[in-house]
Amino acid sequence: MAPGHYFWAIFYFACLCSASLANNAKVNFREKEKKILDQILGAGKYDARIRPSGINGTDGPAVVRVNIFVRSISKIDDVTMEYSVQLTFREQWLDERLKFDDIGGRLKYLTLTEANRVWMPDLFFSNEKEGHFHNIIMPNVYIRIFPYGSVLYSIRISLTLACPMNLKLYPLDRQVCSLRMASYGWTTADLVFLWKEGDPVQVVKNLHLPRFTLEKFLTDYCNSKTNTGEYSCLKVDLLFKREFSYYLIQIYIPCCMLVIVSWVSFWLDQGAVPARVSLGVTTLLTMATQTSGINASLPPVSYTKAIDVWTGVCLTFVFGALLEFALVNYASRSADRAADIQRENMKKKRREMEQVSLDAASDLLDTDSNATFAMKPLVRHPGDPMAMEKLRQCEVHMQPPKRPNCCRTWWSRFPTSPLKKVPCFGRGQCSRSKRIDVISRITFPLVFALFNLVYWSTYLFREEEED
């Protein structure tokens, strides 16, 4: 055979060998994963019932590091005292029985979707009320096994967790809701949970809550001791601040408006009984309905909340405005009766004085048979009312001038005598009932303003103390 033929035969054989090796490399790479899984998880080679060894292959407890990613918080319920959260939960531990050859770095990790193939920590959420996995479209869970034996378990779950709340400062309160994770059967001698170093808890950036703001979160340990041993426990505390703007618009401002509307009754005429009664009853019923609606959205706790103090005082002011009109009406009727009695007495005295004057005139005109006039003494008797009135006027003029008093001068504009004609804001005669209205116009707003000052300073200061 010619030398050229040898050359082409060798070249063709080399090409066939290279193609065969390339095909075998591709096939062998996938088959290698299967072989590795069969080697480390085959029957009689790996027992998922046995926990991994401790650090550095010792007989100490297996260490499981945990981190979570909070995807969303759907609701925080004040009535049932619970909150719903969706999160990605991750656990990572070292199981030296799962070490394998990474084929020169070409196998980064092996992926499993069946959690029962390997040993799993028996972690549970101790304050869980409800929970479920996500299986759309496929189960949202995976297990990654790394060449050096590290196992990463990740799953997406939705939980409804209990959150005991202290509502004494509601709606100026802050609530701390916890997420507790503990081992159910393995004690700390066999299993220990630790937070992953660096960033154990992550929260989605665009987290939005309707009535709360997530201020911060804190991670901690909460190991518990029972009569069966000590169990490892992790917890994360989520600090929520209630958004006050919603309650300011929906509760505080409407209550203030109802209280102010009830004060309109003080400026209405005393004789407008239907208007004043309708205004008082309407505001009272509206305030009671507002209070009932607020309490319906809260649990029946045994202590007094900040919103209870506010609604209770506002309801008292509205009820006080209604009672004020009852007092005004009673005072007005009493004044009218007193005026009628005084008017009758004055008419009676006037008739008596007219009769006396007629008798005196008849005595002066009476003549005896000698045509002489009978003279009556000009000096009046001590009990004469006219003489007493003149004497009283003289005493008043003889008294020294007194220093004027501003309060008495303002108060004199509203005399208690219903018969004394004195201008009263251009409305004619005044009475004791009018004074009650005028006092209420000033007293009610001042007391309500003082209550607001004490209320806001007290509860805002207590809120800062809790912070």
CSV table of C-alpha atoms in Angstrom, one decimal:
chain,number,residue,atom,x,y,z
A,1,MET,CA,0.0,0.0,0.0
A,2,ALA,CA,1.3,3.4,-0.8
A,3,PRO,CA,2.3,5.7,1.9
A,4,GLY,CA,-0.4,8.2,1.0
A,5,HIS,CA,-3.1,5.6,1.6
A,6,TYR,CA,-1.7,5.0,5.0
A,7,PHE,CA,-2.0,8.6,5.8
A,8,TRP,CA,-5.6,8.9,4.8
A,9,ALA,CA,-6.5,5.7,6.6
A,10,ILE,CA,-5.0,7.0,9.9
A,11,PHE,CA,-6.7,10.4,9.5
A,12,TYR,CA,-10.1,8.8,8.9
A,13,PHE,CA,-9.6,6.5,12.0
A,14,ALA,CA,-8.6,9.5,14.1
A,15,CYS,CA,-11.8,11.4,13.1
A,16,LEU,CA,-14.0,8.4,13.9
A,17,CYS,CA,-12.3,8.1,17.3
A,18,SER,CA,-12.7,11.8,18.2
A,19,ALA,CA,-16.4,11.7,17.1
A,20,SER,CA,-17.0,8.6,19.2
A,21,LEU,CA,-15.3,10.1,22.2
A,22,ALA,CA,-17.3,13.3,21.9
A,23,ASN,CA,-20.6,11.3,21.7
A,24,ASN,CA,-19.5,9.1,24.6
A,25,ALA,CA,-18.6,12.3,26.7
A,26,LYS,CA,-22.1,13.7,26.3
A,27,VAL,CA,-23.9,10.5,27.1
A,28,ASN,CA,-21.6,9.7,29.9
A,29,PHE,CA,-22.1,13.1,31.5
A,30,ARG,CA,-25.8,12.5,31.9
A,31,GLU,CA,-25.4,8.9,32.8
A,32,LYS,CA,-22.8,9.9,35.3
A,33,GLU,CA,-25.5,11.9,37.2
A,34,LYS,CA,-27.7,8.8,37.3
A,35,LYS,CA,-24.9,6.7,38.5
A,36,ILE,CA,-24.0,9.2,41.2
A,37,LEU,CA,-27.5,9.3,42.5
A,38,ASP,CA,-27.7,5.5,42.4
A,39,GLN,CA,-24.4,5.3,44.2
A,40,ILE,CA,-25.3,7.7,47.0
A,41,LEU,CA,-29.0,7.0,47.3
A,42,GLY,CA,-29.2,3.4,46.3
A,43,ALA,CA,-30.9,0.7,48.3
A,44,GLY,CA,-28.7,-0.4,51.2
A,45,LYS,CA,-26.3,2.6,50.7
A,46,TYR,CA,-28.2,5.5,52.3
A,47,ASP,CA,-30.8,5.4,55.1
A,48,ALA,CA,-32.9,8.6,55.3
A,49,ARG,CA,-34.0,7.6,58.9
A,50,ILE,CA,-30.5,8.3,60.3
A,51,ARG,CA,-29.5,11.8,60.9
A,52,PRO,CA,-26.2,13.2,59.6
A,53,SER,CA,-23.1,13.4,61.8
A,54,GLY,CA,-22.1,16.5,63.7
A,55,ILE,CA,-19.5,19.0,62.6
A,56,ASN,CA,-16.3,17.4,61.2
A,57,GLY,CA,-17.9,13.9,61.4
A,58,THR,CA,-18.2,14.0,65.2
A,59,ASP,CA,-21.1,12.5,67.2
A,60,GLY,CA,-22.4,16.0,68.0
A,61,PRO,CA,-25.7,17.4,66.9
A,62,ALA,CA,-26.4,18.1,63.2
A,63,VAL,CA,-26.4,21.8,62.4
A,64,VAL,CA,-29.1,23.2,60.1
A,65,ARG,CA,-28.9,26.8,59.0
A,66,VAL,CA,-32.1,28.5,58.1
A,67,ASN,CA,-33.0,31.6,56.1
A,68,ILE,CA,-36.3,32.8,54.8
A,69,PHE,CA,-37.5,35.2,52.0
A,70,VAL,CA,-40.8,37.0,52.8
A,71,ARG,CA,-42.6,37.3,49.5
A,72,SER,CA,-45.8,39.0,50.7
A,73,ILE,CA,-48.0,39.7,53.8
A,74,SER,CA,-51.6,39.6,52.7
A,75,LYS,CA,-53.4,40.6,55.8
A,76,ILE,CA,-53.1,41.4,59.5
A,77,ASP,CA,-56.4,40.7,61.3
A,78,ASP,CA,-57.1,42.6,64.6
A,79,VAL,CA,-60.2,40.6,65.4
A,80,THR,CA,-58.7,37.1,65.1
A,81,MET,CA,-55.2,38.3,66.0
A,82,GLU,CA,-53.5,36.6,63.1
A,83,TYR,CA,-51.6,37.4,60.0
A,84,SER,CA,-51.0,35.7,56.7
A,85,VAL,CA,-47.6,35.5,55.0
A,86,GLN,CA,-46.1,33.8,51.9
A,87,LEU,CA,-42.5,33.0,52.1
A,88,THR,CA,-39.7,30.9,50.6
A,89,PHE,CA,-38.2,28.8,53.3
A,90,ARG,CA,-34.7,27.4,53.0
A,91,GLU,CA,-32.7,24.9,55.1
A,92,GLN,CA,-29.0,23.9,54.6
A,93,TRP,CA,-27.0,21.2,56.3
A,94,LEU,CA,-24.0,19.0,55.7
A,95,ASP,CA,-24.5,15.3,55.2
A,96,GLU,CA,-21.1,13.7,54.4
A,97,ARG,CA,-22.8,10.5,53.2
A,98,LEU,CA,-23.9,12.4,50.1
A,99,LYS,CA,-20.4,13.4,48.8
A,100,PHE,CA,-19.7,12.7,45.1
A,101,ASP,CA,-17.1,13.4,42.4
A,102,ASP,CA,-18.0,16.6,40.5
A,103,ILE,CA,-16.1,15.4,37.3
A,104,GLY,CA,-13.6,18.2,37.4
A,105,GLY,CA,-16.2,20.8,38.3
A,106,ARG,CA,-18.7,19.9,35.5
A,107,LEU,CA,-21.3,18.8,38.1
A,108,LYS,CA,-22.2,21.8,40.3
A,109,TYR,CA,-25.0,20.1,42.1
A,110,LEU,CA,-27.6,17.3,41.8
A,111,THR,CA,-31.3,18.3,42.0
A,112,LEU,CA,-34.1,16.2,43.6
A,113,THR,CA,-37.8,16.9,43.9
A,114,GLU,CA,-38.6,14.1,46.3
A,115,ALA,CA,-37.8,15.2,49.8
A,116,ASN,CA,-38.2,11.6,51.2
A,117,ARG,CA,-35.1,10.4,49.4
A,118,VAL,CA,-32.8,12.1,51.9
A,119,TRP,CA,-32.8,12.9,55.6
A,120,MET,CA,-34.9,16.0,56.5
A,121,PRO,CA,-35.0,18.1,59.7
A,122,ASP,CA,-38.3,17.8,61.5
A,123,LEU,CA,-38.9,21.5,61.7
A,124,PHE,CA,-42.4,22.9,62.3
A,125,PHE,CA,-44.0,26.4,62.8
A,126,SER,CA,-45.1,26.5,66.4
A,127,ASN,CA,-47.5,29.5,66.1
A,128,GLU,CA,-49.1,28.3,62.8
A,129,LYS,CA,-52.9,28.2,62.5
A,130,GLU,CA,-53.1,27.2,58.8
A,131,GLY,CA,-50.6,26.5,56.0
A,132,HIS,CA,-50.3,24.9,52.6
A,133,PHE,CA,-47.8,24.2,49.9
A,134,HIS,CA,-47.9,25.5,46.3
A,135,ASN,CA,-48.3,23.0,43.6
A,136,ILE,CA,-49.1,25.2,40.5
A,137,ILE,CA,-47.9,24.1,37.9
A,138,MET,CA,-45.4,21.8,39.6
A,139,PRO,CA,-44.6,21.5,43.3
A,140,ASN,CA,-42.6,24.6,44.3
A,141,VAL,CA,-39.9,22.6,46.1
A,142,TYR,CA,-36.4,21.4,45.3
A,143,ILE,CA,-33.4,19.7,47.0
A,144,ARG,CA,-29.9,20.4,45.8
A,145,ILE,CA,-27.0,18.1,46.7
A,146,PHE,CA,-23.5,19.7,46.3
A,147,PRO,CA,-20.3,17.7,45.7
A,148,TYR,CA,-19.0,18.2,49.3
A,149,GLY,CA,-22.2,16.8,50.8
A,150,SER,CA,-24.1,20.0,51.5
A,151,VAL,CA,-27.8,19.8,51.1
A,152,LEU,CA,-30.1,22.8,50.3
A,153,TYR,CA,-33.8,22.4,50.8
A,154,SER,CA,-36.1,25.2,49.4
A,155,ILE,CA,-39.9,25.4,49.4
A,156,ARG,CA,-42.6,28.1,48.9
A,157,ILE,CA,-45.3,28.0,51.5
A,158,SER,CA,-48.2,30.2,52.7
A,159,LEU,CA,-48.9,30.4,56.4
A,160,THR,CA,-51.5,31.9,58.7
A,161,LEU,CA,-49.8,32.6,62.0
A,162,ALA,CA,-51.1,33.7,65.4
A,163,CYS,CA,-50.1,37.2,66.5
A,164,PRO,CA,-51.2,38.2,70.0
A,165,MET,CA,-51.8,41.9,70.0
A,166,ASN,CA,-51.9,44.6,72.7
A,167,LEU,CA,-54.5,47.2,71.6
A,168,LYS,CA,-54.3,49.6,74.5
A,169,LEU,CA,-52.9,52.3,72.2
A,170,TYR,CA,-55.1,51.4,69.2
A,171,PRO,CA,-55.0,53.1,66.6
A,172,LEU,CA,-51.7,54.6,67.7
A,173,ASP,CA,-50.1,51.2,68.3
A,174,ARG,CA,-47.3,49.1,67.1
A,175,GLN,CA,-47.6,45.3,66.9
A,176,VAL,CA,-44.9,42.7,67.0
A,177,CYS,CA,-45.8,39.5,65.1
A,178,SER,CA,-43.5,36.5,65.4
A,179,LEU,CA,-42.6,33.6,63.2
A,180,ARG,CA,-41.4,30.7,65.3
A,181,MET,CA,-39.7,27.5,64.0
A,182,ALA,CA,-38.7,24.6,66.2
A,183,SER,CA,-37.7,21.0,66.1
A,184,TYR,CA,-40.5,18.6,66.8
A,185,GLY,CA,-38.7,15.4,67.8
A,186,TRP,CA,-35.0,15.9,67.8
A,187,THR,CA,-33.5,17.5,70.9
A,188,THR,CA,-30.6,19.8,70.9
A,189,ALA,CA,-28.3,16.8,71.5
A,190,ASP,CA,-29.2,15.6,68.0
A,191,LEU,CA,-30.3,18.7,66.0
A,192,VAL,CA,-29.6,22.4,66.3
A,193,PHE,CA,-31.1,25.2,64.2
A,194,LEU,CA,-29.0,28.3,63.5
A,195,TRP,CA,-29.8,31.4,61.4
A,196,LYS,CA,-27.7,31.7,58.3
A,197,GLU,CA,-24.9,34.1,58.6
A,198,GLY,CA,-25.0,37.4,56.7
A,199,ASP,CA,-28.7,37.9,55.7
A,200,PRO,CA,-31.0,35.4,57.4
A,201,VAL,CA,-34.2,37.2,56.6
A,202,GLN,CA,-35.0,38.9,53.3
A,203,VAL,CA,-38.1,40.9,52.5
A,204,VAL,CA,-39.4,41.8,49.0
A,205,LYS,CA,-38.7,45.4,48.2
A,206,ASN,CA,-42.2,46.4,47.1
A,207,LEU,CA,-44.0,45.0,50.1
A,208,HIS,CA,-47.3,46.7,50.6
A,209,LEU,CA,-49.8,46.5,53.5
A,210,PRO,CA,-53.2,48.2,53.5
A,211,ARG,CA,-53.1,49.5,57.1
A,212,PHE,CA,-49.6,48.7,58.4
A,213,THR,CA,-46.0,49.5,57.6
A,214,LEU,CA,-43.3,47.0,58.3
A,215,GLU,CA,-40.7,49.0,60.2
A,216,LYS,CA,-38.1,46.4,60.9
A,217,PHE,CA,-37.5,42.7,61.8
A,218,LEU,CA,-35.3,41.0,64.4
A,219,THR,CA,-34.0,37.5,64.5
A,220,ASP,CA,-33.5,35.6,67.7
A,221,TYR,CA,-33.4,32.1,69.3
A,222,CYS,CA,-36.2,30.7,71.4
A,223,ASN,CA,-35.1,27.3,72.7
A,224,SER,CA,-37.8,25.6,74.8
A,225,LYS,CA,-37.4,23.1,77.6
A,226,THR,CA,-40.0,20.4,78.3
A,227,ASN,CA,-40.1,17.2,80.3
A,228,THR,CA,-38.8,15.4,77.2
A,229,GLY,CA,-35.8,17.6,76.7
A,230,GLU,CA,-34.7,20.8,75.2
A,231,TYR,CA,-35.6,21.7,71.6
A,232,SER,CA,-33.9,24.1,69.3
A,233,CYS,CA,-36.1,27.1,68.1
A,234,LEU,CA,-35.7,30.1,65.9
A,235,LYS,CA,-37.9,33.2,65.7
A,236,VAL,CA,-38.1,36.4,63.7
A,237,ASP,CA,-40.1,39.3,65.1
A,238,LEU,CA,-41.8,41.6,62.5
A,239,LEU,CA,-42.5,45.1,63.9
A,240,PHE,CA,-45.6,46.6,62.2
A,241,LYS,CA,-46.7,50.2,62.7
A,242,ARG,CA,-50.3,51.0,62.1
A,243,GLU,CA,-51.0,53.7,59.5
A,244,PHE,CA,-52.8,56.5,61.4
A,245,SER,CA,-54.0,58.5,58.4
A,246,TYR,CA,-56.8,56.1,57.7
A,247,TYR,CA,-58.2,56.3,61.2
A,248,LEU,CA,-57.8,60.1,61.3
A,249,ILE,CA,-60.0,60.4,58.2
A,250,GLN,CA,-62.5,57.7,59.1
A,251,ILE,CA,-62.9,58.1,62.9
A,252,TYR,CA,-61.3,61.2,64.5
A,253,ILE,CA,-62.4,63.9,62.1
A,254,PRO,CA,-66.0,62.7,61.8
A,255,CYS,CA,-66.3,62.4,65.6
A,256,CYS,CA,-65.0,66.0,66.0
A,257,MET,CA,-67.5,67.2,63.4
A,258,LEU,CA,-70.4,65.5,65.2
A,259,VAL,CA,-69.4,67.1,68.5
A,260,ILE,CA,-69.1,70.6,66.9
A,261,VAL,CA,-72.5,70.1,65.1
A,262,SER,CA,-74.1,69.4,68.5
A,263,TRP,CA,-72.9,72.8,69.7
A,264,VAL,CA,-75.1,74.5,67.1
A,265,SER,CA,-78.0,74.0,69.5
A,266,PHE,CA,-76.5,76.6,71.8
A,267,TRP,CA,-77.0,79.3,69.1
A,268,LEU,CA,-80.6,78.4,68.3
A,269,ASP,CA,-83.5,80.3,69.9
A,270,GLN,CA,-84.8,78.9,73.1
A,271,GLY,CA,-88.3,78.6,71.7
A,272,ALA,CA,-87.1,76.4,68.7
A,273,VAL,CA,-87.8,73.3,70.7
A,274,PRO,CA,-88.2,70.9,67.7
A,275,ALA,CA,-85.0,72.1,66.0
A,276,ARG,CA,-82.9,71.8,69.1
A,277,VAL,CA,-84.3,68.4,70.1
A,278,SER,CA,-83.9,67.0,66.6
A,279,LEU,CA,-80.3,68.2,66.4
A,280,GLY,CA,-79.4,66.7,69.7
A,281,VAL,CA,-81.0,63.4,69.2
A,282,THR,CA,-79.6,63.0,65.6
A,283,THR,CA,-76.0,63.7,66.6
A,284,LEU,CA,-76.4,61.4,69.6
A,285,LEU,CA,-77.6,58.5,67.5
A,286,THR,CA,-75.0,59.1,64.8
A,287,MET,CA,-72.2,59.1,67.4
A,288,ALA,CA,-73.6,55.9,68.9
A,289,THR,CA,-73.7,54.3,65.5
A,290,GLN,CA,-70.1,55.4,64.8
A,291,THR,CA,-69.0,53.9,68.1
A,292,SER,CA,-70.7,50.6,67.4
A,293,GLY,CA,-69.1,50.3,64.0
A,294,ILE,CA,-65.6,50.9,65.5
A,295,ASN,CA,-66.1,48.2,68.2
A,296,ALA,CA,-67.4,45.7,65.6
A,297,SER,CA,-64.0,45.7,63.9
A,298,LEU,CA,-62.1,45.0,67.1
A,299,PRO,CA,-61.9,42.0,69.5
A,300,PRO,CA,-63.8,42.3,72.8
A,301,VAL,CA,-60.8,42.9,75.0
A,302,SER,CA,-61.1,43.5,78.7
A,303,TYR,CA,-59.0,46.7,78.8
A,304,THR,CA,-59.7,50.2,77.6
A,305,LYS,CA,-58.3,51.2,74.2
A,306,ALA,CA,-57.3,54.7,73.1
A,307,ILE,CA,-60.1,54.7,70.6
A,308,ASP,CA,-62.6,53.9,73.5
A,309,VAL,CA,-61.5,56.9,75.4
A,310,TRP,CA,-61.9,59.1,72.3
A,311,THR,CA,-65.4,57.9,71.3
A,312,GLY,CA,-66.6,57.8,74.9
A,313,VAL,CA,-65.7,61.4,75.6
A,314,CYS,CA,-67.2,62.5,72.2
A,315,LEU,CA,-70.4,60.7,73.0
A,316,THR,CA,-70.4,62.4,76.4
A,317,PHE,CA,-70.1,65.8,74.9
A,318,VAL,CA,-72.9,65.1,72.4
A,319,PHE,CA,-75.1,63.8,75.3
A,320,GLY,CA,-74.1,66.8,77.4
A,321,ALA,CA,-75.3,69.2,74.7
A,322,LEU,CA,-78.7,67.5,74.7
A,323,LEU,CA,-78.9,67.7,78.5
A,324,GLU,CA,-78.0,71.4,78.3
A,325,PHE,CA,-81.1,72.1,76.2
A,326,ALA,CA,-83.2,70.2,78.8
A,327,LEU,CA,-81.7,72.5,81.5
A,328,VAL,CA,-82.3,75.6,79.3
A,329,ASN,CA,-85.9,74.6,78.7
A,330,TYR,CA,-86.5,74.0,82.4
A,331,ALA,CA,-84.9,77.3,83.3
A,332,SER,CA,-87.0,79.1,80.7
A,333,ARG,CA,-90.2,77.6,81.9
A,334,SER,CA,-89.4,78.4,85.5
A,335,ALA,CA,-88.6,82.0,84.5
A,336,ASP,CA,-91.9,82.2,82.7
A,337,ARG,CA,-93.8,81.0,85.7
A,338,ALA,CA,-92.0,83.4,88.0
A,339,ALA,CA,-92.6,86.2,85.6
A,340,ASP,CA,-96.4,85.4,85.5
A,341,ILE,CA,-96.5,85.4,89.3
A,342,GLN,CA,-94.6,88.6,89.5
A,343,ARG,CA,-96.8,90.2,86.9
A,344,GLU,CA,-100.0,89.2,88.7
A,345,ASN,CA,-98.6,90.6,92.0
A,346,MET,CA,-97.7,93.9,90.3
A,347,LYS,CA,-101.2,94.1,88.8
A,348,LYS,CA,-102.7,93.4,92.2
A,349,LYS,CA,-100.6,96.1,93.8
A,350,ARG,CA,-101.4,98.6,91.0
A,351,ARG,CA,-105.1,98.0,91.6
A,352,GLU,CA,-104.7,98.5,95.3
A,353,MET,CA,-102.7,101.8,94.7
A,354,GLU,CA,-105.4,103.0,92.3
A,355,GLN,CA,-108.1,102.2,94.9
A,356,VAL,CA,-106.1,104.1,97.5
A,357,SER,CA,-105.7,107.1,95.2
A,358,LEU,CA,-109.4,107.1,94.4
A,359,ASP,CA,-110.2,107.0,98.1
A,360,ALA,CA,-107.9,109.9,98.8
A,361,ALA,CA,-109.4,112.0,96.0
A,362,SER,CA,-112.9,111.3,97.2
A,363,ASP,CA,-111.8,112.4,100.7
A,364,LEU,CA,-110.4,115.6,99.4
A,365,LEU,CA,-113.5,116.4,97.5
A,366,ASP,CA,-115.8,115.6,100.3
A,367,THR,CA,-117.1,118.7,102.1
A,368,ASP,CA,-119.1,119.0,105.3
A,369,SER,CA,-122.1,121.0,105.8
A,370,ASN,CA,-120.1,124.2,106.6
A,371,ALA,CA,-118.4,124.0,103.1
A,372,THR,CA,-115.0,123.4,104.5
A,373,PHE,CA,-112.5,121.0,102.8
A,374,ALA,CA,-111.2,118.0,104.8
A,375,MET,CA,-107.4,118.2,104.9
A,376,LYS,CA,-105.4,115.1,104.8
A,377,PRO,CA,-101.9,114.9,106.2
A,378,LEU,CA,-99.2,115.1,103.5
A,379,VAL,CA,-96.8,112.9,105.4
A,380,ARG,CA,-97.0,109.3,104.3
A,381,HIS,CA,-97.1,106.4,106.6
A,382,PRO,CA,-93.9,104.4,107.2
A,383,GLY,CA,-95.3,101.4,105.4
A,384,ASP,CA,-96.1,103.3,102.3
A,385,PRO,CA,-94.4,101.6,99.2
A,386,MET,CA,-93.9,104.9,97.4
A,387,ALA,CA,-92.0,106.3,100.3
A,388,MET,CA,-89.8,103.2,100.5
A,389,GLU,CA,-89.0,103.4,96.8
A,390,LYS,CA,-87.9,107.0,97.1
A,391,LEU,CA,-85.8,106.3,100.1
A,392,ARG,CA,-84.1,103.4,98.3
A,393,GLN,CA,-83.2,105.6,95.3
A,394,CYS,CA,-81.7,108.2,97.7
A,395,GLU,CA,-79.5,105.5,99.3
A,396,VAL,CA,-78.4,104.3,95.9
A,397,HIS,CA,-77.3,107.8,94.8
A,398,MET,CA,-75.5,108.4,98.1
A,399,GLN,CA,-73.3,105.2,97.8
A,400,PRO,CA,-69.7,105.9,96.7
A,401,PRO,CA,-68.8,104.7,93.2
A,402,LYS,CA,-67.3,101.2,93.0
A,403,ARG,CA,-64.5,100.0,90.8
A,404,PRO,CA,-65.9,98.4,87.6
A,405,ASN,CA,-65.5,94.6,87.3
A,406,CYS,CA,-65.1,93.3,83.7
A,407,CYS,CA,-66.7,89.9,84.5
A,408,ARG,CA,-69.7,91.5,86.3
A,409,THR,CA,-70.1,94.0,83.5
A,410,TRP,CA,-70.2,91.2,80.9
A,411,TRP,CA,-72.4,89.1,83.2
A,412,SER,CA,-74.9,92.0,83.7
A,413,ARG,CA,-75.7,91.8,80.0
A,414,PHE,CA,-77.7,88.7,80.8
A,415,PRO,CA,-79.9,89.5,83.7
A,416,THR,CA,-81.8,86.8,85.5
A,417,SER,CA,-85.0,88.9,85.7
A,418,PRO,CA,-87.2,88.1,82.8
A,419,LEU,CA,-89.0,91.5,83.0
A,420,LYS,CA,-85.9,93.7,82.7
A,421,LYS,CA,-85.6,95.0,79.2
A,422,VAL,CA,-81.9,94.9,78.4
A,423,PRO,CA,-80.4,94.3,74.9
A,424,CYS,CA,-78.9,90.8,74.6
A,425,PHE,CA,-77.0,90.5,71.4
A,426,GLY,CA,-79.8,92.4,69.8
A,427,ARG,CA,-82.4,89.7,70.6
A,428,GLY,CA,-84.6,91.5,73.2
A,429,GLN,CA,-85.0,90.5,76.8
A,430,CYS,CA,-82.7,88.0,78.4
A,431,SER,CA,-83.2,85.4,81.1
A,432,ARG,CA,-81.4,82.8,83.2
A,433,SER,CA,-81.8,80.2,80.4
A,434,LYS,CA,-80.0,82.6,78.0
A,435,ARG,CA,-77.1,82.8,80.4
A,436,ILE,CA,-76.9,79.0,80.3
A,437,ASP,CA,-76.6,79.0,76.5
A,438,VAL,CA,-74.0,81.7,76.6
A,439,ILE,CA,-71.9,79.8,79.2
A,440,SER,CA,-72.2,76.6,77.1
A,441,ARG,CA,-71.0,78.4,74.0
A,442,ILE,CA,-67.7,79.1,75.8
A,443,THR,CA,-67.4,76.1,78.2
A,444,PHE,CA,-68.0,73.2,75.8
A,445,PRO,CA,-65.3,74.3,73.2
A,446,LEU,CA,-62.8,75.1,75.9
A,447,VAL,CA,-63.2,71.7,77.7
A,448,PHE,CA,-63.1,69.8,74.4
A,449,ALA,CA,-59.9,71.6,73.4
A,450,LEU,CA,-58.4,70.8,76.7
A,451,PHE,CA,-59.4,67.1,76.3
A,452,ASN,CA,-57.7,67.0,72.9
A,453,LEU,CA,-54.5,68.5,74.3
A,454,VAL,CA,-54.4,65.9,77.1
A,455,TYR,CA,-55.4,63.0,74.9
A,456,TRP,CA,-52.9,63.5,72.1
A,457,SER,CA,-50.0,64.4,74.5
A,458,THR,CA,-50.7,61.4,76.6
A,459,TYR,CA,-51.0,58.7,73.9
A,460,LEU,CA,-48.3,60.1,71.7
A,461,PHE,CA,-45.9,60.2,74.7
A,462,ARG,CA,-46.8,56.6,75.6
A,463,GLU,CA,-46.1,55.6,72.0
A,464,GLU,CA,-42.7,57.1,72.1
A,465,GLU,CA,-42.0,55.4,75.4
A,466,GLU,CA,-42.9,52.0,73.9
A,467,ASP,CA,-40.5,52.7,71.0
